[in-house]
């Protein structure tokens, strides 16, 4: 696959860090117009209380509104297991199309079973406005973006590239954070390695924006790096680590990890493009499947 890389366009990228989930949401603006896209928004949840609020999303909305921008796209790099998407809330305020990788259908099939969803839960991705295939392009104003299929962390992960900026989702963390786990259903450490190599084959100067940062070893939160920095310094794949080494390390490491705190509400909401499921009477309601994850 040859991707339509265009390093001559430099989008304006505004990052919004969510402290509760260590997620970074982005507003990406076409430098030649007033059009923008959002990558990986966050809906706030107090899971113990079953309470959903929109402070983080409201900050994104406020920035877009105050600058008079038009929102073309609300993109999910994948079905997140650690935070809930605010895509439908943002769409209801600002418009824009909600897009995700076409392999979402695999994720819907897998977790449709885990949550014992009935036939009313469609497993064809129809909850989303757009399903991206590898190499698909789209426009944000005059700026072309494209989706790069990067499975491994999940089977539906995509990295999104606009001009000289790539949004890595959970393929990579900052160089001192390494990579994301590959042990969720449908995840695969070998595929993740191959996907990371794809990202590292982008131009060295490509800016890379992470979806998460946990500030390893007490450093301040960061989210921006470059392909060159990742190739040289990434602690899991940098310096030419082999596929075999990576798979061994990743598999052993993943076996030690706890489930993300918000995996149960996140999957139910995110596999529905950010909509909270409802019970038979139409009340918003989340389930807890016992011993299924
Ligand atoms: Fe993730």
mmCIF file of C-alpha atoms and ligand atoms in Angstrom:
data_model
loop_
_atom_site.group_PDB
_atom_site.id
_atom_site.type_symbol
_atom_site.label_atom_id
_atom_site.label_comp_id
_atom_site.label_asym_id
_atom_site.label_seq_id
_atom_site.Cartn_x
_atom_site.Cartn_y
_atom_site.Cartn_z
ATOM 1 C CA UNK A 1 0.000 0.000 0.000
ATOM 2 C CA UNK A 2 1.362 3.417 -0.989
ATOM 3 C CA UNK A 3 -0.083 6.127 1.189
ATOM 4 C CA UNK A 4 -0.621 9.715 -0.050
ATOM 5 C CA UNK A 5 1.836 11.361 2.364
ATOM 6 C CA UNK A 6 2.070 15.147 1.976
ATOM 7 C CA UNK A 7 4.653 16.693 4.290
ATOM 8 C CA UNK A 8 4.124 20.168 2.777
ATOM 9 C CA UNK A 9 0.916 20.711 4.762
ATOM 10 C CA UNK A 10 1.359 21.563 8.448
ATOM 11 C CA UNK A 11 -1.938 21.354 10.309
ATOM 12 C CA UNK A 12 -2.426 23.283 13.530
ATOM 13 C CA UNK A 13 -2.748 20.682 16.280
ATOM 14 C CA UNK A 14 -4.284 21.498 19.630
ATOM 15 C CA UNK A 15 -3.978 18.861 22.356
ATOM 16 C CA UNK A 16 -6.349 18.382 25.296
ATOM 17 C CA UNK A 17 -5.140 16.061 28.039
ATOM 18 C CA UNK A 18 -7.748 14.229 30.119
ATOM 19 C CA UNK A 19 -6.326 13.621 33.578
ATOM 20 C CA UNK A 20 -8.911 11.026 34.566
ATOM 21 C CA UNK A 21 -7.967 8.606 31.756
ATOM 22 C CA UNK A 22 -4.539 9.884 30.572
ATOM 23 C CA UNK A 23 -6.042 10.343 27.107
ATOM 24 C CA UNK A 24 -5.062 13.107 24.723
ATOM 25 C CA UNK A 25 -7.813 14.412 22.426
ATOM 26 C CA UNK A 26 -6.828 16.531 19.434
ATOM 27 C CA UNK A 27 -8.339 19.292 17.376
ATOM 28 C CA UNK A 28 -6.569 19.266 13.998
ATOM 29 C CA UNK A 29 -7.048 22.325 11.853
ATOM 30 C CA UNK A 30 -6.455 22.706 8.123
ATOM 31 C CA UNK A 31 -3.916 25.590 7.893
ATOM 32 C CA UNK A 32 -5.565 26.932 4.711
ATOM 33 C CA UNK A 33 -9.177 27.107 5.939
ATOM 34 C CA UNK A 34 -11.319 27.188 9.063
ATOM 35 C CA UNK A 35 -12.094 23.464 8.912
ATOM 36 C CA UNK A 36 -10.990 20.987 11.548
ATOM 37 C CA UNK A 37 -11.263 17.427 12.805
ATOM 38 C CA UNK A 38 -11.335 15.937 16.293
ATOM 39 C CA UNK A 39 -9.357 12.808 17.080
ATOM 40 C CA UNK A 40 -10.393 10.641 20.066
ATOM 41 C CA UNK A 41 -12.710 12.704 22.236
ATOM 42 C CA UNK A 42 -13.515 11.784 25.839
ATOM 43 C CA UNK A 43 -16.823 11.650 27.713
ATOM 44 C CA UNK A 44 -16.437 11.911 31.494
ATOM 45 C CA UNK A 45 -17.797 9.121 33.655
ATOM 46 C CA UNK A 46 -17.964 8.596 37.400
ATOM 47 C CA UNK A 47 -18.396 4.849 37.047
ATOM 48 C CA UNK A 48 -19.088 4.217 40.742
ATOM 49 C CA UNK A 49 -22.006 6.630 40.560
ATOM 50 C CA UNK A 50 -23.085 5.750 37.005
ATOM 51 C CA UNK A 51 -22.823 9.471 36.185
ATOM 52 C CA UNK A 52 -21.852 10.813 32.773
ATOM 53 C CA UNK A 53 -20.803 14.436 32.172
ATOM 54 C CA UNK A 54 -19.187 16.409 29.377
ATOM 55 C CA UNK A 55 -16.564 18.769 30.819
ATOM 56 C CA UNK A 56 -13.764 17.490 28.587
ATOM 57 C CA UNK A 57 -15.905 17.500 25.434
ATOM 58 C CA UNK A 58 -17.221 20.962 26.280
ATOM 59 C CA UNK A 59 -13.639 22.283 26.265
ATOM 60 C CA UNK A 60 -13.156 20.967 22.722
ATOM 61 C CA UNK A 61 -16.495 22.416 21.651
ATOM 62 C CA UNK A 62 -15.638 25.779 23.243
ATOM 63 C CA UNK A 63 -12.311 25.975 21.424
ATOM 64 C CA UNK A 64 -13.894 25.155 18.063
ATOM 65 C CA UNK A 65 -16.804 27.559 18.570
ATOM 66 C CA UNK A 66 -14.686 30.441 19.867
ATOM 67 C CA UNK A 67 -12.410 30.219 16.819
ATOM 68 C CA UNK A 68 -15.345 30.007 14.412
ATOM 69 C CA UNK A 69 -14.213 26.630 13.051
ATOM 70 C CA UNK A 70 -16.250 24.080 11.117
ATOM 71 C CA UNK A 71 -15.938 20.502 12.358
ATOM 72 C CA UNK A 72 -15.761 18.074 9.423
ATOM 73 C CA UNK A 73 -14.763 14.858 11.199
ATOM 74 C CA UNK A 74 -14.930 13.215 14.615
ATOM 75 C CA UNK A 75 -12.487 10.342 14.310
ATOM 76 C CA UNK A 76 -11.904 7.379 16.600
ATOM 77 C CA UNK A 77 -8.523 5.708 16.114
ATOM 78 C CA UNK A 78 -10.068 2.530 17.595
ATOM 79 C CA UNK A 79 -12.607 1.186 20.083
ATOM 80 C CA UNK A 80 -10.966 2.415 23.274
ATOM 81 C CA UNK A 81 -11.087 0.255 26.375
ATOM 82 C CA UNK A 82 -10.020 2.906 28.865
ATOM 83 C CA UNK A 83 -12.273 5.886 28.174
ATOM 84 C CA UNK A 84 -15.670 6.639 26.673
ATOM 85 C CA UNK A 85 -16.011 8.564 23.421
ATOM 86 C CA UNK A 86 -18.007 11.795 23.367
ATOM 87 C CA UNK A 87 -18.463 11.672 19.587
ATOM 88 C CA UNK A 88 -22.298 11.771 19.475
ATOM 89 C CA UNK A 89 -22.452 14.609 22.022
ATOM 90 C CA UNK A 90 -19.955 16.672 20.016
ATOM 91 C CA UNK A 91 -21.765 15.855 16.776
ATOM 92 C CA UNK A 92 -25.070 17.028 18.276
ATOM 93 C CA UNK A 93 -23.458 20.422 19.031
ATOM 94 C CA UNK A 94 -21.168 20.930 16.035
ATOM 95 C CA UNK A 95 -22.032 18.418 13.300
ATOM 96 C CA UNK A 96 -19.263 16.477 11.573
ATOM 97 C CA UNK A 97 -19.062 12.823 10.581
ATOM 98 C CA UNK A 98 -18.045 10.092 13.022
ATOM 99 C CA UNK A 99 -15.479 7.744 11.484
ATOM 100 C CA UNK A 100 -13.700 4.564 12.582
ATOM 101 C CA UNK A 101 -11.875 1.645 10.941
ATOM 102 C CA UNK A 102 -14.073 -0.808 9.009
ATOM 103 C CA UNK A 103 -12.826 -3.703 11.119
ATOM 104 C CA UNK A 104 -15.056 -2.325 13.877
ATOM 105 C CA UNK A 105 -17.361 -5.142 12.786
ATOM 106 C CA UNK A 106 -14.974 -7.693 14.306
ATOM 107 C CA UNK A 107 -14.941 -5.739 17.567
ATOM 108 C CA UNK A 108 -18.746 -5.515 17.547
ATOM 109 C CA UNK A 109 -19.051 -9.230 16.916
ATOM 110 C CA UNK A 110 -16.634 -10.101 19.742
ATOM 111 C CA UNK A 111 -18.077 -7.792 22.360
ATOM 112 C CA UNK A 112 -21.650 -8.197 21.191
ATOM 113 C CA UNK A 113 -21.196 -11.764 22.483
ATOM 114 C CA UNK A 114 -19.404 -10.762 25.695
ATOM 115 C CA UNK A 115 -22.229 -8.362 26.586
ATOM 116 C CA UNK A 116 -24.897 -10.729 25.274
ATOM 117 C CA UNK A 117 -26.365 -7.998 23.093
ATOM 118 C CA UNK A 118 -29.540 -8.933 21.311
ATOM 119 C CA UNK A 119 -30.220 -8.748 17.602
ATOM 120 C CA UNK A 120 -31.065 -5.041 17.924
ATOM 121 C CA UNK A 121 -27.333 -4.394 18.326
ATOM 122 C CA UNK A 122 -26.115 -4.097 14.735
ATOM 123 C CA UNK A 123 -22.666 -5.571 14.123
ATOM 124 C CA UNK A 124 -22.141 -3.928 10.739
ATOM 125 C CA UNK A 125 -20.604 -0.622 11.837
ATOM 126 C CA UNK A 126 -23.801 1.229 10.907
ATOM 127 C CA UNK A 127 -23.655 3.287 14.121
ATOM 128 C CA UNK A 128 -20.787 5.228 12.490
ATOM 129 C CA UNK A 129 -21.057 7.679 9.580
ATOM 130 C CA UNK A 130 -17.902 6.405 7.877
ATOM 131 C CA UNK A 131 -15.900 3.178 7.994
ATOM 132 C CA UNK A 132 -12.327 3.626 6.809
ATOM 133 C CA UNK A 133 -10.421 1.026 4.837
ATOM 134 C CA UNK A 134 -6.639 0.967 4.659
ATOM 135 C CA UNK A 135 -5.490 3.956 2.591
ATOM 136 C CA UNK A 136 -8.885 5.687 2.440
ATOM 137 C CA UNK A 137 -8.626 9.458 2.109
ATOM 138 C CA UNK A 138 -10.920 12.197 3.384
ATOM 139 C CA UNK A 139 -10.933 15.987 3.420
ATOM 140 C CA UNK A 140 -10.694 18.449 6.300
ATOM 141 C CA UNK A 141 -11.312 21.708 4.461
ATOM 142 C CA UNK A 142 -8.602 21.673 1.761
ATOM 143 C CA UNK A 143 -6.369 19.276 3.658
ATOM 144 C CA UNK A 144 -6.363 15.596 2.748
ATOM 145 C CA UNK A 145 -6.174 13.035 5.510
ATOM 146 C CA UNK A 146 -5.762 9.296 5.167
ATOM 147 C CA UNK A 147 -6.261 6.231 7.322
ATOM 148 C CA UNK A 148 -3.574 3.624 7.793
ATOM 149 C CA UNK A 149 -4.693 0.184 8.989
ATOM 150 C CA UNK A 150 -2.632 -0.692 12.084
ATOM 151 C CA UNK A 151 -4.123 -3.734 13.858
ATOM 152 C CA UNK A 152 -2.512 -5.408 16.856
ATOM 153 C CA UNK A 153 -3.649 -3.474 19.913
ATOM 154 C CA UNK A 154 -7.184 -4.104 18.610
ATOM 155 C CA UNK A 155 -8.266 -5.577 15.251
ATOM 156 C CA UNK A 156 -9.759 -2.253 14.096
ATOM 157 C CA UNK A 157 -6.984 0.243 14.920
ATOM 158 C CA UNK A 158 -6.167 2.969 12.396
ATOM 159 C CA UNK A 159 -3.473 5.632 12.448
ATOM 160 C CA UNK A 160 -4.718 8.881 10.870
ATOM 161 C CA UNK A 161 -2.352 11.115 8.943
ATOM 162 C CA UNK A 162 -3.027 14.717 7.923
ATOM 163 C CA UNK A 163 -0.143 16.597 6.282
ATOM 164 C CA UNK A 164 2.952 16.219 8.460
ATOM 165 C CA UNK A 165 0.983 15.034 11.514
ATOM 166 C CA UNK A 166 0.111 11.423 12.325
ATOM 167 C CA UNK A 167 -2.249 10.423 15.123
ATOM 168 C CA UNK A 168 -0.870 7.163 16.390
ATOM 169 C CA UNK A 169 -3.812 5.964 18.469
ATOM 170 C CA UNK A 170 -2.496 3.126 20.621
ATOM 171 C CA UNK A 171 0.077 1.709 18.220
ATOM 172 C CA UNK A 172 2.837 3.584 20.050
ATOM 173 C CA UNK A 173 3.364 5.487 23.267
ATOM 174 C CA UNK A 174 6.051 8.132 23.757
ATOM 175 C CA UNK A 175 9.552 6.630 23.272
ATOM 176 C CA UNK A 176 10.002 6.043 27.016
ATOM 177 C CA UNK A 177 6.511 4.476 27.244
ATOM 178 C CA UNK A 178 6.992 2.004 24.395
ATOM 179 C CA UNK A 179 3.827 0.414 23.053
ATOM 180 C CA UNK A 180 0.282 -0.481 24.078
ATOM 181 C CA UNK A 181 -0.887 -3.930 25.185
ATOM 182 C CA UNK A 182 -1.932 -6.466 22.587
ATOM 183 C CA UNK A 183 -3.867 -8.936 24.726
ATOM 184 C CA UNK A 184 -7.461 -7.747 24.330
ATOM 185 C CA UNK A 185 -9.701 -10.124 22.340
ATOM 186 C CA UNK A 186 -8.590 -9.792 18.711
ATOM 187 C CA UNK A 187 -5.277 -8.202 19.696
ATOM 188 C CA UNK A 188 -1.984 -9.683 18.461
ATOM 189 C CA UNK A 189 1.574 -8.746 19.431
ATOM 190 C CA UNK A 190 3.038 -9.777 16.070
ATOM 191 C CA UNK A 191 0.469 -7.705 14.176
ATOM 192 C CA UNK A 192 1.173 -4.783 16.498
ATOM 193 C CA UNK A 193 4.882 -5.024 15.676
ATOM 194 C CA UNK A 194 4.112 -5.024 11.943
ATOM 195 C CA UNK A 195 1.776 -2.049 12.362
ATOM 196 C CA UNK A 196 4.409 -0.125 14.303
ATOM 197 C CA UNK A 197 6.895 -0.774 11.477
ATOM 198 C CA UNK A 198 4.342 0.711 9.069
ATOM 199 C CA UNK A 199 4.143 3.866 11.199
ATOM 200 C CA UNK A 200 7.928 4.008 11.413
ATOM 201 C CA UNK A 201 8.126 3.842 7.613
ATOM 202 C CA UNK A 202 6.530 7.293 7.432
ATOM 203 C CA UNK A 203 9.003 10.169 6.852
ATOM 204 C CA UNK A 204 11.451 10.755 9.734
ATOM 205 C CA UNK A 205 10.200 14.317 10.304
ATOM 206 C CA UNK A 206 6.541 13.254 10.544
ATOM 207 C CA UNK A 207 5.101 14.578 13.823
ATOM 208 C CA UNK A 208 3.552 11.761 15.846
ATOM 209 C CA UNK A 209 0.786 12.463 18.336
ATOM 210 C CA UNK A 210 0.002 9.879 21.012
ATOM 211 C CA UNK A 211 -3.436 8.951 22.327
ATOM 212 C CA UNK A 212 -2.131 8.261 25.841
ATOM 213 C CA UNK A 213 0.702 9.189 28.136
ATOM 214 C CA UNK A 214 1.296 8.075 31.702
ATOM 215 C CA UNK A 215 4.430 10.104 32.462
ATOM 216 C CA UNK A 216 6.767 7.158 33.076
ATOM 217 C CA UNK A 217 9.356 7.607 35.851
ATOM 218 C CA UNK A 218 7.716 10.778 37.056
ATOM 219 C CA UNK A 219 8.295 12.908 33.956
ATOM 220 C CA UNK A 220 5.694 15.514 32.945
ATOM 221 C CA UNK A 221 2.951 14.395 30.538
ATOM 222 C CA UNK A 222 3.987 14.608 26.851
ATOM 223 C CA UNK A 223 2.256 13.584 23.644
ATOM 224 C CA UNK A 224 4.287 14.728 20.659
ATOM 225 C CA UNK A 225 7.317 13.081 19.120
ATOM 226 C CA UNK A 226 8.576 12.196 15.620
ATOM 227 C CA UNK A 227 9.111 9.064 13.581
ATOM 228 C CA UNK A 228 12.892 9.586 13.856
ATOM 229 C CA UNK A 229 12.727 9.782 17.658
ATOM 230 C CA UNK A 230 10.601 6.645 17.870
ATOM 231 C CA UNK A 231 12.927 4.706 15.578
ATOM 232 C CA UNK A 232 15.947 5.663 17.664
ATOM 233 C CA UNK A 233 14.606 5.610 21.198
ATOM 234 C CA UNK A 234 11.352 3.685 21.594
ATOM 235 C CA UNK A 235 12.022 1.308 24.475
ATOM 236 C CA UNK A 236 9.959 -1.528 22.951
ATOM 237 C CA UNK A 237 10.754 -1.293 19.234
ATOM 238 C CA UNK A 238 13.517 1.300 18.797
ATOM 239 C CA UNK A 239 17.051 0.522 17.692
ATOM 240 C CA UNK A 240 15.841 -2.215 15.355
ATOM 241 C CA UNK A 241 14.365 -4.668 17.915
ATOM 242 C CA UNK A 242 13.254 -7.861 16.202
ATOM 243 C CA UNK A 243 9.678 -9.086 15.828
ATOM 244 C CA UNK A 244 10.472 -12.150 17.960
ATOM 245 C CA UNK A 245 11.947 -10.064 20.777
ATOM 246 C CA UNK A 246 8.933 -7.776 20.715
ATOM 247 C CA UNK A 247 6.364 -10.598 20.766
ATOM 248 C CA UNK A 248 8.108 -12.284 23.697
ATOM 249 C CA UNK A 249 8.403 -9.083 25.692
ATOM 250 C CA UNK A 250 4.858 -7.882 24.898
ATOM 251 C CA UNK A 251 3.230 -11.230 25.705
ATOM 252 C CA UNK A 252 5.028 -11.554 29.057
ATOM 253 C CA UNK A 253 4.278 -7.969 29.974
ATOM 254 C CA UNK A 254 0.586 -8.169 29.013
ATOM 255 C CA UNK A 255 0.103 -11.221 31.228
ATOM 256 C CA UNK A 256 0.964 -8.981 34.210
ATOM 257 C CA UNK A 257 -1.457 -6.147 33.392
ATOM 258 C CA UNK A 258 -4.804 -5.568 35.088
ATOM 259 C CA UNK A 259 -7.881 -4.775 33.014
ATOM 260 C CA UNK A 260 -8.327 -1.019 32.452
ATOM 261 C CA UNK A 261 -10.667 0.449 35.107
ATOM 262 C CA UNK A 262 -13.212 1.611 32.550
ATOM 263 C CA UNK A 263 -13.107 -1.312 30.113
ATOM 264 C CA UNK A 264 -16.679 -2.449 30.821
ATOM 265 C CA UNK A 265 -18.468 0.864 30.232
ATOM 266 C CA UNK A 266 -15.972 1.909 27.520
ATOM 267 C CA UNK A 267 -16.551 -1.087 25.260
ATOM 268 C CA UNK A 268 -20.335 -0.930 25.541
ATOM 269 C CA UNK A 269 -20.387 2.742 24.629
ATOM 270 C CA UNK A 270 -17.545 2.878 22.115
ATOM 271 C CA UNK A 271 -18.714 -0.090 20.032
ATOM 272 C CA UNK A 272 -21.895 1.976 19.567
ATOM 273 C CA UNK A 273 -19.948 4.995 18.282
ATOM 274 C CA UNK A 274 -20.226 6.651 21.701
ATOM 275 C CA UNK A 275 -23.942 6.072 22.355
ATOM 276 C CA UNK A 276 -24.876 4.778 25.809
ATOM 277 C CA UNK A 277 -26.938 1.572 25.464
ATOM 278 C CA UNK A 278 -30.526 1.565 26.689
ATOM 279 C CA UNK A 279 -32.674 -1.025 28.434
ATOM 280 C CA UNK A 280 -35.980 -2.283 27.032
ATOM 281 C CA UNK A 281 -37.754 0.842 28.292
ATOM 282 C CA UNK A 282 -35.239 3.187 26.689
ATOM 283 C CA UNK A 283 -33.345 4.105 29.867
ATOM 284 C CA UNK A 284 -29.561 4.552 29.493
ATOM 285 C CA UNK A 285 -28.137 1.453 31.169
ATOM 286 C CA UNK A 286 -24.762 -0.346 31.328
ATOM 287 C CA UNK A 287 -24.175 -4.038 32.033
ATOM 288 C CA UNK A 288 -21.423 -5.859 33.915
ATOM 289 C CA UNK A 289 -20.877 -9.323 32.398
ATOM 290 C CA UNK A 290 -19.521 -11.613 35.104
ATOM 291 C CA UNK A 291 -16.293 -13.551 34.440
ATOM 292 C CA UNK A 292 -16.382 -12.821 30.727
ATOM 293 C CA UNK A 293 -13.308 -10.636 30.323
HETATM 294 FE FE1 LIG B 1 -6.685 1.705 23.285
#
